[in-house]
Every structure is written in C-alpha cells, then in structure tokens.
XYZ file of C-alpha atoms in Angstrom:
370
model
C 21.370 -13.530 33.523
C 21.489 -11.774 36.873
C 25.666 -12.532 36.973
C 25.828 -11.211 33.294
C 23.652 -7.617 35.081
C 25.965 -7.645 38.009
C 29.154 -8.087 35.892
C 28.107 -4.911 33.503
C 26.859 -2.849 36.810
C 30.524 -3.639 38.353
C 32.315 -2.294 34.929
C 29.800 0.448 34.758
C 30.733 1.366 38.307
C 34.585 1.213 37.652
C 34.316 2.984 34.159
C 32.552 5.867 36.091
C 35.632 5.528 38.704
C 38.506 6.002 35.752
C 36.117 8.721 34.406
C 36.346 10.820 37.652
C 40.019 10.206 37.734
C 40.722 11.323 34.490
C 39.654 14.254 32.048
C 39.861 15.319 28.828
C 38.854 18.737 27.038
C 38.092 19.499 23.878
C 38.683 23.240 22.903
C 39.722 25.937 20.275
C 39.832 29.425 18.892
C 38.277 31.058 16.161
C 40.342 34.302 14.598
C 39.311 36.143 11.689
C 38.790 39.446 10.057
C 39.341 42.345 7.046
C 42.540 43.651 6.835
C 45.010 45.708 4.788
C 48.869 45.575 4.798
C 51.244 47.284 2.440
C 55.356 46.904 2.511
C 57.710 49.220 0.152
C 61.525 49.857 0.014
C 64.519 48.894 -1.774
C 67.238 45.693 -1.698
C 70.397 46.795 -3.690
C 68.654 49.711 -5.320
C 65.906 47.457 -6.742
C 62.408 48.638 -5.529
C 59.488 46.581 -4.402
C 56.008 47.180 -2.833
C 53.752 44.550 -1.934
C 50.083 45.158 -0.866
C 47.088 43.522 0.059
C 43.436 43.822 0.992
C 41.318 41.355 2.272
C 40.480 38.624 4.945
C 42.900 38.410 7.775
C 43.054 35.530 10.453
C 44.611 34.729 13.509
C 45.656 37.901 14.532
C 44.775 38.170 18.215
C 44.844 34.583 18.402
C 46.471 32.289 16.118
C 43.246 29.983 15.199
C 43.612 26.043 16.709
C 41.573 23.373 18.021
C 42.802 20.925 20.586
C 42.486 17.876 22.896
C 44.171 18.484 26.547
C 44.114 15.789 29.638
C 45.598 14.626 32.524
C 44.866 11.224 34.999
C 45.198 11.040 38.400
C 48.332 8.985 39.403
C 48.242 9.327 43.247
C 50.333 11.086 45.929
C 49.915 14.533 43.965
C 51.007 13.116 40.470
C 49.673 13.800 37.387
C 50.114 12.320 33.537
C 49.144 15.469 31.546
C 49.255 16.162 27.402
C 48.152 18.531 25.230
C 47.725 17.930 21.512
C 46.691 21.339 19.563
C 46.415 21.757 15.926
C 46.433 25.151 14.310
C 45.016 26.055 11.187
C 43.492 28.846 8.764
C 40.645 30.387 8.993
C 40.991 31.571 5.445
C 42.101 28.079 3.678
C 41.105 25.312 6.517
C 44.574 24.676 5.584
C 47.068 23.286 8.438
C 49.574 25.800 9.544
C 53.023 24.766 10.947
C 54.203 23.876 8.213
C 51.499 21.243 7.200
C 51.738 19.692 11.193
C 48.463 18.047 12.187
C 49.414 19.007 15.704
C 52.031 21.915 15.038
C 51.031 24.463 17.292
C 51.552 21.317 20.658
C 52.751 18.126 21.042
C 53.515 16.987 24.520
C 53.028 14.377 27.154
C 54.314 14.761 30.538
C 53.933 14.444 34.060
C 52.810 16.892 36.409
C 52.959 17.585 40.661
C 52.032 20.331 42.680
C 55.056 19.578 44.990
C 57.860 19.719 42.580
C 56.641 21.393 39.172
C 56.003 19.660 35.543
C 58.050 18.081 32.896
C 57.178 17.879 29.518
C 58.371 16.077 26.140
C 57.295 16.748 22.479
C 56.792 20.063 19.803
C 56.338 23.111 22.291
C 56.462 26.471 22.666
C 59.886 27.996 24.360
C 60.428 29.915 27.728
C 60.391 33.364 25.962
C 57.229 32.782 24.292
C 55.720 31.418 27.415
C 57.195 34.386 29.920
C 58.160 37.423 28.541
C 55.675 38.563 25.557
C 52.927 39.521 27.896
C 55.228 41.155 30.330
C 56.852 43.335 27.989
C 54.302 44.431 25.854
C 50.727 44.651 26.160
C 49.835 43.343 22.924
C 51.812 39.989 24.027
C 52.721 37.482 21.183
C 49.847 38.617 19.255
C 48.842 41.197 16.378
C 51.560 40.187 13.742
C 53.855 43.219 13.386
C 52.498 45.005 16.804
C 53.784 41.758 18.646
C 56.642 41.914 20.744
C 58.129 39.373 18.808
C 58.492 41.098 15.727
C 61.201 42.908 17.587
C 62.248 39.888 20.360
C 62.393 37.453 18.148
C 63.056 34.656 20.611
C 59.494 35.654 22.063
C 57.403 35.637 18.543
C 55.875 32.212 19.561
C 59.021 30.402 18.679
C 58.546 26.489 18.393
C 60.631 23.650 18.846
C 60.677 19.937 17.967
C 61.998 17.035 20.278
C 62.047 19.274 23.444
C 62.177 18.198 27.223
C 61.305 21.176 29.304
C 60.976 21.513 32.794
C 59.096 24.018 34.936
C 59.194 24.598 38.666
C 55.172 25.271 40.580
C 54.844 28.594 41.332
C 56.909 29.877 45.011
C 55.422 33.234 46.256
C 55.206 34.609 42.262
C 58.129 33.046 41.135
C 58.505 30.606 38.455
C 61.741 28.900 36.739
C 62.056 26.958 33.402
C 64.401 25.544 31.268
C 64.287 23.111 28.049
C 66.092 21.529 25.468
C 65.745 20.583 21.915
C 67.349 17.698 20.208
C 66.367 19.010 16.999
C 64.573 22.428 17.283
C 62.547 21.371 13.361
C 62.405 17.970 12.313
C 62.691 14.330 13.319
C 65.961 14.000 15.393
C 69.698 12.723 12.688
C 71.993 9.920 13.186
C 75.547 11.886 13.826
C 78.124 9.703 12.138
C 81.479 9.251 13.111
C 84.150 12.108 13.023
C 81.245 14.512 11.684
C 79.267 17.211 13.436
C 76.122 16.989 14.939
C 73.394 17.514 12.002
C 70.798 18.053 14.414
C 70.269 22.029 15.427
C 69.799 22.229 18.822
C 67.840 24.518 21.129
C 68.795 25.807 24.789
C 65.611 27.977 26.622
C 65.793 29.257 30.081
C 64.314 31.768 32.061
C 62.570 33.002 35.496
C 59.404 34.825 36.424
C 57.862 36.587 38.894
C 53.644 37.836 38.920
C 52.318 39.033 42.578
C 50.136 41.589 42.936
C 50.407 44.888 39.877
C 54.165 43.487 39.563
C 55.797 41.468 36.610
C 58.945 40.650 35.449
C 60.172 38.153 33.487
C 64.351 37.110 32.602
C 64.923 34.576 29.446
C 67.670 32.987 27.756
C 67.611 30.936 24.515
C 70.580 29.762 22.008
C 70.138 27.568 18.854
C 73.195 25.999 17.222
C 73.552 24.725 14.132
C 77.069 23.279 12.133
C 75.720 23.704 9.037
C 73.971 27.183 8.461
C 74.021 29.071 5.165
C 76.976 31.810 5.643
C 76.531 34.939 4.328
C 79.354 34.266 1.704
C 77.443 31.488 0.361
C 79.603 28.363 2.377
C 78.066 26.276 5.239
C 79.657 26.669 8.909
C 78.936 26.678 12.475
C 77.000 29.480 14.234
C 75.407 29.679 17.643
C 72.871 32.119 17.797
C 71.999 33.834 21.322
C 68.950 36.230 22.740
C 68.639 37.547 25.688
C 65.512 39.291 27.364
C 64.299 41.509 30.421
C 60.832 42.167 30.704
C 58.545 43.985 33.729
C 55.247 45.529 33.744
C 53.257 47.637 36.766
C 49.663 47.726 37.226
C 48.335 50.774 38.177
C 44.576 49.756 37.715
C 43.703 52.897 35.761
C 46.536 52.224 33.282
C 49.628 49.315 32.985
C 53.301 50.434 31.959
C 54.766 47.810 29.896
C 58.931 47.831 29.047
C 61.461 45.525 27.865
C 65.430 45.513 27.124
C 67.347 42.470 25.486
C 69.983 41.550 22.694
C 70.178 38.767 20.060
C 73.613 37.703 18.788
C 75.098 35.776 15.936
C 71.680 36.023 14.271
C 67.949 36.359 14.699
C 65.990 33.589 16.481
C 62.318 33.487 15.585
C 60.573 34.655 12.872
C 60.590 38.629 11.631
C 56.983 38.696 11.980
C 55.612 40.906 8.626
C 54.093 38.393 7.184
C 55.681 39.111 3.574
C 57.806 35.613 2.358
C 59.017 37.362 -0.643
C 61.577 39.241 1.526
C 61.985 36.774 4.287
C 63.614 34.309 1.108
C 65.891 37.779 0.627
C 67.064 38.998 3.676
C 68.967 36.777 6.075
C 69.854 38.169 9.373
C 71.318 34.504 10.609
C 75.008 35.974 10.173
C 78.345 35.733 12.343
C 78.906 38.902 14.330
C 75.293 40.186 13.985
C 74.268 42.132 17.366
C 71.064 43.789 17.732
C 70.254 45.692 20.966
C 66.655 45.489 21.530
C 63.913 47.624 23.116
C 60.324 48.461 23.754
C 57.489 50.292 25.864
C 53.752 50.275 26.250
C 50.811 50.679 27.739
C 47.782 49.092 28.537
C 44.366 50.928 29.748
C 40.712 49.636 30.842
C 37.943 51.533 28.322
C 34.594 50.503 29.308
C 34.179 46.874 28.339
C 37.290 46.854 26.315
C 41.101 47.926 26.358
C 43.094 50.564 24.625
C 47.115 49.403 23.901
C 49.982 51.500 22.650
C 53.406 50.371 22.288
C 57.000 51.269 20.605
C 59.562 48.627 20.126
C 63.527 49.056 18.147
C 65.812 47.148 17.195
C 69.188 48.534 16.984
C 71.903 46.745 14.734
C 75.615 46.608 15.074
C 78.220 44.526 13.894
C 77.726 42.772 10.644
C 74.801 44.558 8.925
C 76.813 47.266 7.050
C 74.897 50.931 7.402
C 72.114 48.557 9.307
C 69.391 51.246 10.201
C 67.108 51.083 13.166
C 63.715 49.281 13.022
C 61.334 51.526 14.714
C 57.761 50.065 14.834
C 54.281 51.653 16.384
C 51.370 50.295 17.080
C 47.792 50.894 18.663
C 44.936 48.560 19.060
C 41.505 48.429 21.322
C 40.425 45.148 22.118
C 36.337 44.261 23.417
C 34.599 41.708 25.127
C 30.724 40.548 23.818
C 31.089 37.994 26.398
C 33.581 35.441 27.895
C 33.813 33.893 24.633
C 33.300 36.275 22.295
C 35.355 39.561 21.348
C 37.072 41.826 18.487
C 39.632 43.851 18.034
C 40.844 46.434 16.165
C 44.752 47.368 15.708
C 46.959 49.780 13.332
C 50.751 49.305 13.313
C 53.561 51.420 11.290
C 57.037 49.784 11.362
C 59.736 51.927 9.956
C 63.418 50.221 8.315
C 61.791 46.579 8.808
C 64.417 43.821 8.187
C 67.051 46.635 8.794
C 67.021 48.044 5.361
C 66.742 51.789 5.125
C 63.294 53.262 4.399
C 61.407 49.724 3.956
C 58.379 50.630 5.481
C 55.313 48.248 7.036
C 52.236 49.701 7.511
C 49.023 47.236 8.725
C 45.322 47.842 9.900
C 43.161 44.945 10.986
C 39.397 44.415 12.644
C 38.484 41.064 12.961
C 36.248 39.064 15.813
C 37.048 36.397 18.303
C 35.037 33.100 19.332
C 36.345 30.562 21.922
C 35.085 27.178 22.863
C-alpha cells in the first residue's frame, strides 16, 4: 500500500512537472450585430440590385474559437500550434468552406534566438503585416477593409504552407512562406504534365518602433489550369505587391498605402454579394490594377473614430475598367477588455470595376472575447 501511495505521489509530482512545461489555451471571439447592405448596377446592360436587412456577424472580428500551445523543449526551443475554427454567429455553421479548423492549422517550432517556423492552413504575410499598417480599420469591417481594395491583404488563406518568420531586431521583422497547394489536399503531378497543384509565394518585411510603421509584401499564386477569359484553361501567375506606413501622433494616426496586383486579383473582393462574385472574374492575363489608400485613426473618449479612402485603378485588360473608389467611417468602444461595439458606414463606388455599381453598408454590432 504505502509503494502503491509513493508511486501515484511520484507521477503526481512529474504530471505537475510536464504541466509547468507546457500550456494550452482555450479562447475565442464573439461578433455579431444589425446591419443593412444594398448593391445596384449593371453587367452587359442587364440591371441588378440586391439588398438586405438584418443580423450581421463577424464584422470587426471574424467569429472563432480555438485551442493554442506550446512545450518547453530546452535551450530556448519551443513546439508551438494553433488550431482555430471559425464559424457563424448567425447559422453556428462552419465557415471556410465547411473547415473544422479553417481559419488555422499549424504546428511548428519556435526560438527566441532565431525566429519560428510553421506548417499547415495559415494566414499569408500580407494579411499578417500590412492591413493594420495601411489602414486603420485593418482586415476588418467587410467592404471598409483594406482588403477589399489589397486583395492580397483581405485575410487571404492558404493550405499546405511552410512559413518562416525571423524574432523581432530593433522593430524589424521578415517573413516568407510557401504553399504546395494554396486550397486543397496537395496532387500527384504525372509525367510530361503540369503541376495541378496552385501554388503560393508570400514575402514581406516590417518595421513597428515607437509612432512609426511600415510594412513591404510580396505574394504570387500560379496556377496551369485557370479559367481564361475566352472560356479555355491556361497558365497564369498572378502577382501583388504592397507598401504600407502609418505615424502616430497620439492625438490622431495617419494611415497610407500604395501597391499593384497583376495578372489577376488575389484574395477575395470583399462585398459580400456571391451572385456577382460567380459573374465577374478579374483572374485575367494582362490585368493591372494600381492600388491606393489613406486614413486616419483618432482616440474619442473610451473609443476610436476611423476614416479611410482606398482605389483601385485598372489598366490593361478590363476594357473601359472604371475606378473603384470606396469610403468608409466607423467608431469603435471599449465596455471593458473583453467587451466592445462598433459602429461603421461604408460607400464603395464602381465595385468589381463596372461603371456605376454601387455598395453602400451600415453595421452596429457588439464584441465579446474569451
């Protein structure tokens, strides 16, 4: 008896040992709200107008829950994951495309001393460096995000990805990944055929010291087999580029942005209406887009005001492509650490590059984290 006490006091002790050495969190994000949204224009002279009026969710954050960890290796290294599953608030419904964990997937390892490497479904360097450095409303607020004009930054997310990213020297930070199939399990190639698989190439730098930010990105997808605007499959190799920096001046923020997407349009267009996105196809050959936008950030009592203007200028394929123009203005408020709302208008002018389609969305909706 007392060898069968010592024996579970022992694996009590070391349990309590591999407990200190390793943790685990459980957390998540609650989004949701009333909102209205209503999109009109024309596609070769044919009319539409789509409106609705109702709940909204994961606006200011998309809604998820998750499990994130990492164990104590020794000499500074670290096994880390992160497994996050995002979902609606509206349905309960899994979003991604139906992916228990769609929103993360990784396991990796992790050192002070030489940065962290990471395998699995995960975000890309734009989303992770330039939306909040551009633009004060970040990758959030649908159509008010920057990504609805920098695509590459609209929270883009790729399958099969090894990324690696450098610890942090004096405010500077460099990344790069690549995806061996940006959606979907990873294809045989056979022999004397091209590669099935569309791949994914992310890059970029940043630098955060003090009221200064900047942040430089690079991404390309290729894939041998896209849909060709004449109906036929062929290669294309699309290509974004983006240059970010914001200043802090306490009393108010500046926000700006410049960068171009080639061959296509990485990302999604970020108005929320399917209908169209089945309809319009800007993944074309000789597509160039210069890109641009400007904001502004300001402390309001307990909250903060934001204001921004982002375009998208087209040239090359899109015949008589007009310029996408989009406004936006939101406040944002804090109950606590965990709990907040927000409230946000937005007005986007020749979305999808047609002329005269028009976007206009309002939105106030609460916030709970745990």
């Amino acid at each position: 008896m007392k060898k069968t006490l010592l024996a579970a006091a022992l694996m009590a002790g070391f349990a309590g040992v591999a407990q200190a050495e390793t943790s685990v969190t459980l957390y998540g994000i609650l989004d949701g709200g009333i909102g209205y949204q209503q999109i009109k224009g024309s596609i070769d002279g044919e009319d539409f107008k789509f409106k609705k009026t109702g709940m909204i969710n994961g606006v200011q954050f998309g809604n998820r829950w998750g499990l994130k960890g990492s164990e104590d290796l020794g000499n500074g290294l670290r096994a880390v994951f992160v497994l996050e599953s995002g979902f609606g608030l509206d349905t309960g419904k899994s979003a991604q495309g139906g992916r228990l964990f769609g929103r993360q997937a990784t396991l990796g390892l992790a050192s002070d001393a030489w940065g962290q490497v990471d395998i699995g479904r995960q975000t890309n360097i734009a989303s992770k460096y330039f939306g909040g450095v551009a633009s004060p409303f970040g990758a959030s607020f649908g159509q008010a995000n920057v990504g609805a004009t920098f695509g590459s930054a609209n929270t883009v997310r790729w399958d099969n990805m090894l990324m690696y990213q450098t610890p942090n020297f004096s405010g500077f930070q460099f990344g790069v990944g690549y995806s061996f199939n940006a959606d979907g399990a990873q294809q045989f190639k056979a022999n004397g055929e091209d590669d099935p698989n569309v791949t994914g190439i992310t890059t970029g730098i940043r630098y955060a010291n003090g009221p200064l930010a900047a942040a430089l990105t690079y991404d390309q997808i290729r894939d041998n087999y896209a849909e060709l605007e004449d109906g036929t499959e062929g290669k294309v190799t699309v290509k974004q580029w983006n240059l970010g920096a914001s200043y802090d001046f306490e009393v108010v923020k500046l926000h700006a942005g410049f960068g171009q997407t080639r061959d296509g349009w990485i990302g999604a267009y970020g108005y929320g209406a399917d209908e169209l996105d089945d309809q319009v196809s800007l993944t074309a050959d000789g597509l160039k887009a210069n890109l641009y936008t400007f904001g502004i950030s300001a402390p309001v009592g307990a909250g903060t005001v934001m204001a921004s203007w982002a375009m998208a200028d087209p040239k090359g394929t899109i015949e008589d492509g007009s310029k996408q123009n989009i406004y936006s203005l939101g406040y944002t408020y804090g109950f606590s650490k965990r709990t907040s709302m927000y409230a946000y208008g937005s007005y986007a002018k020749n979305i999808y590059f047609l002329d005269d389609a028009k976007s206009t969305v309002l939105g106030v909706g609460l916030v709970h984290k745990f």
